[in-house]
């Protein structure tokens, strides 16, 4: 391994950024899983269920948008995740 100062700094920076990115991606996956579980458990077409699902989707959207803004996710990847969430919610509402 090179002992150059800039190389050592890049290694340190890359390790730090990898941990930040991992935390963001993990949080996004967790929020998506929470949304999907709530969607599967939602049986009634009640107003409170729809509000709960919209709140969970909003939290996931917020985290995805922040990850895209901070270049953790590519913008197309973020858009694809958001479209998937919207499609799941739409199909669940139509199904009822």
C-alpha atoms as a printed R data frame, in Angstrom:
   type eleno elety resid chain resno       x      y       z
1  ATOM     1    CA   UNK     A     1   0.000  0.000   0.000
2  ATOM     2    CA   UNK     A     2   1.183  3.462  -0.834
3  ATOM     3    CA   UNK     A     3   2.190  5.655   2.102
4  ATOM     4    CA   UNK     A     4   1.427  8.844   0.217
5  ATOM     5    CA   UNK     A     5  -0.397 11.401   2.373
6  ATOM     6    CA   UNK     A     6  -3.218 11.939  -0.106
7  ATOM     7    CA   UNK     A     7  -3.747  8.196  -0.537
8  ATOM     8    CA   UNK     A     8  -4.041  7.690   3.212
9  ATOM     9    CA   UNK     A     9  -6.495 10.584   3.448
10 ATOM    10    CA   UNK     A    10  -8.616  9.148   0.610
11 ATOM    11    CA   UNK     A    11  -8.709  5.756   2.333
12 ATOM    12    CA   UNK     A    12  -9.886  7.381   5.557
13 ATOM    13    CA   UNK     A    13 -12.461  9.500   3.718
14 ATOM    14    CA   UNK     A    14 -13.760  6.528   1.749
15 ATOM    15    CA   UNK     A    15 -14.222  4.487   4.921
16 ATOM    16    CA   UNK     A    16 -16.124  7.326   6.576
17 ATOM    17    CA   UNK     A    17 -18.353  7.864   3.528
18 ATOM    18    CA   UNK     A    18 -19.003  4.140   3.187
19 ATOM    19    CA   UNK     A    19 -20.375  4.050   6.727
20 ATOM    20    CA   UNK     A    20 -22.557  7.138   6.130
21 ATOM    21    CA   UNK     A    21 -23.900  5.657   2.903
22 ATOM    22    CA   UNK     A    22 -24.533  2.310   4.565
23 ATOM    23    CA   UNK     A    23 -26.560  4.011   7.303
24 ATOM    24    CA   UNK     A    24 -28.714  5.859   4.750
25 ATOM    25    CA   UNK     A    25 -29.326  2.753   2.658
26 ATOM    26    CA   UNK     A    26 -30.180  0.719   5.741
27 ATOM    27    CA   UNK     A    27 -32.667  3.350   6.922
28 ATOM    28    CA   UNK     A    28 -34.319  3.411   3.494
29 ATOM    29    CA   UNK     A    29 -34.664 -0.379   3.455
30 ATOM    30    CA   UNK     A    30 -36.143 -0.320   6.962
31 ATOM    31    CA   UNK     A    31 -38.731  2.326   6.053
32 ATOM    32    CA   UNK     A    32 -39.693  0.465   2.881
33 ATOM    33    CA   UNK     A    33 -40.124 -2.769   4.864
34 ATOM    34    CA   UNK     A    34 -42.286 -0.984   7.442
35 ATOM    35    CA   UNK     A    35 -44.461  0.401   4.641
36 ATOM    36    CA   UNK     A    36 -44.840 -2.996   2.951
37 ATOM    37    CA   UNK     A    37 -45.699 -4.728   6.241
38 ATOM    38    CA   UNK     A    38 -48.272 -2.055   7.082
39 ATOM    39    CA   UNK     A    39 -49.683 -2.405   3.572
40 ATOM    40    CA   UNK     A    40 -50.086 -6.176   3.950
41 ATOM    41    CA   UNK     A    41 -51.696 -5.809   7.378
42 ATOM    42    CA   UNK     A    42 -54.097 -3.098   6.207
43 ATOM    43    CA   UNK     A    43 -57.390 -4.889   5.621
44 ATOM    44    CA   UNK     A    44 -59.960 -2.187   6.026
45 ATOM    45    CA   UNK     A    45 -60.472  0.785   3.769
46 ATOM    46    CA   UNK     A    46 -60.769  3.044   6.788
47 ATOM    47    CA   UNK     A    47 -59.536  6.608   6.828
48 ATOM    48    CA   UNK     A    48 -57.022  5.940   9.604
49 ATOM    49    CA   UNK     A    49 -55.384  3.125   7.657
50 ATOM    50    CA   UNK     A    50 -54.978  5.302   4.586
51 ATOM    51    CA   UNK     A    51 -53.540  8.126   6.702
52 ATOM    52    CA   UNK     A    52 -51.087  5.718   8.347
53 ATOM    53    CA   UNK     A    53 -49.963  4.367   4.977
54 ATOM    54    CA   UNK     A    54 -49.549  7.870   3.576
55 ATOM    55    CA   UNK     A    55 -47.455  8.881   6.597
56 ATOM    56    CA   UNK     A    56 -45.203  5.847   6.223
57 ATOM    57    CA   UNK     A    57 -44.826  6.499   2.505
58 ATOM    58    CA   UNK     A    58 -44.022 10.136   3.227
59 ATOM    59    CA   UNK     A    59 -41.255  9.139   5.646
60 ATOM    60    CA   UNK     A    60 -39.775  6.774   3.067
61 ATOM    61    CA   UNK     A    61 -39.974  9.468   0.358
62 ATOM    62    CA   UNK     A    62 -38.237 11.935   2.655
63 ATOM    63    CA   UNK     A    63 -35.357  9.566   3.387
64 ATOM    64    CA   UNK     A    64 -35.006  8.597  -0.291
65 ATOM    65    CA   UNK     A    65 -34.935 12.243  -1.374
66 ATOM    66    CA   UNK     A    66 -32.262 13.076   1.197
67 ATOM    67    CA   UNK     A    67 -30.162 10.124   0.050
68 ATOM    68    CA   UNK     A    68 -30.433 11.298  -3.559
69 ATOM    69    CA   UNK     A    69 -29.547 14.846  -2.542
70 ATOM    70    CA   UNK     A    70 -26.458 13.625  -0.690
71 ATOM    71    CA   UNK     A    71 -25.455 11.381  -3.635
72 ATOM    72    CA   UNK     A    72 -25.904  8.165  -1.670
73 ATOM    73    CA   UNK     A    73 -28.377  6.946  -4.306
74 ATOM    74    CA   UNK     A    74 -28.519  7.786  -7.989
75 ATOM    75    CA   UNK     A    75 -31.533  9.913  -8.872
76 ATOM    76    CA   UNK     A    76 -33.001  7.199 -11.109
77 ATOM    77    CA   UNK     A    77 -32.642  4.651  -8.320
78 ATOM    78    CA   UNK     A    78 -34.462  6.979  -5.929
79 ATOM    79    CA   UNK     A    79 -37.213  7.586  -8.466
80 ATOM    80    CA   UNK     A    80 -37.595  3.844  -9.006
81 ATOM    81    CA   UNK     A    81 -37.947  3.191  -5.279
82 ATOM    82    CA   UNK     A    82 -40.540  5.959  -4.910
83 ATOM    83    CA   UNK     A    83 -42.498  4.708  -7.926
84 ATOM    84    CA   UNK     A    84 -42.516  1.197  -6.464
85 ATOM    85    CA   UNK     A    85 -43.981  2.490  -3.194
86 ATOM    86    CA   UNK     A    86 -46.644  4.508  -5.005
87 ATOM    87    CA   UNK     A    87 -47.529  1.526  -7.206
88 ATOM    88    CA   UNK     A    88 -47.917 -0.763  -4.187
89 ATOM    89    CA   UNK     A    89 -50.204  1.730  -2.448
90 ATOM    90    CA   UNK     A    90 -52.266  2.312  -5.585
91 ATOM    91    CA   UNK     A    91 -52.735 -1.421  -6.170
92 ATOM    92    CA   UNK     A    92 -53.761 -1.946  -2.540
93 ATOM    93    CA   UNK     A    93 -56.325  0.879  -2.670
94 ATOM    94    CA   UNK     A    94 -57.764 -0.334  -5.995
95 ATOM    95    CA   UNK     A    95 -57.848 -3.935  -4.743
96 ATOM    96    CA   UNK     A    96 -60.106 -3.027  -1.817
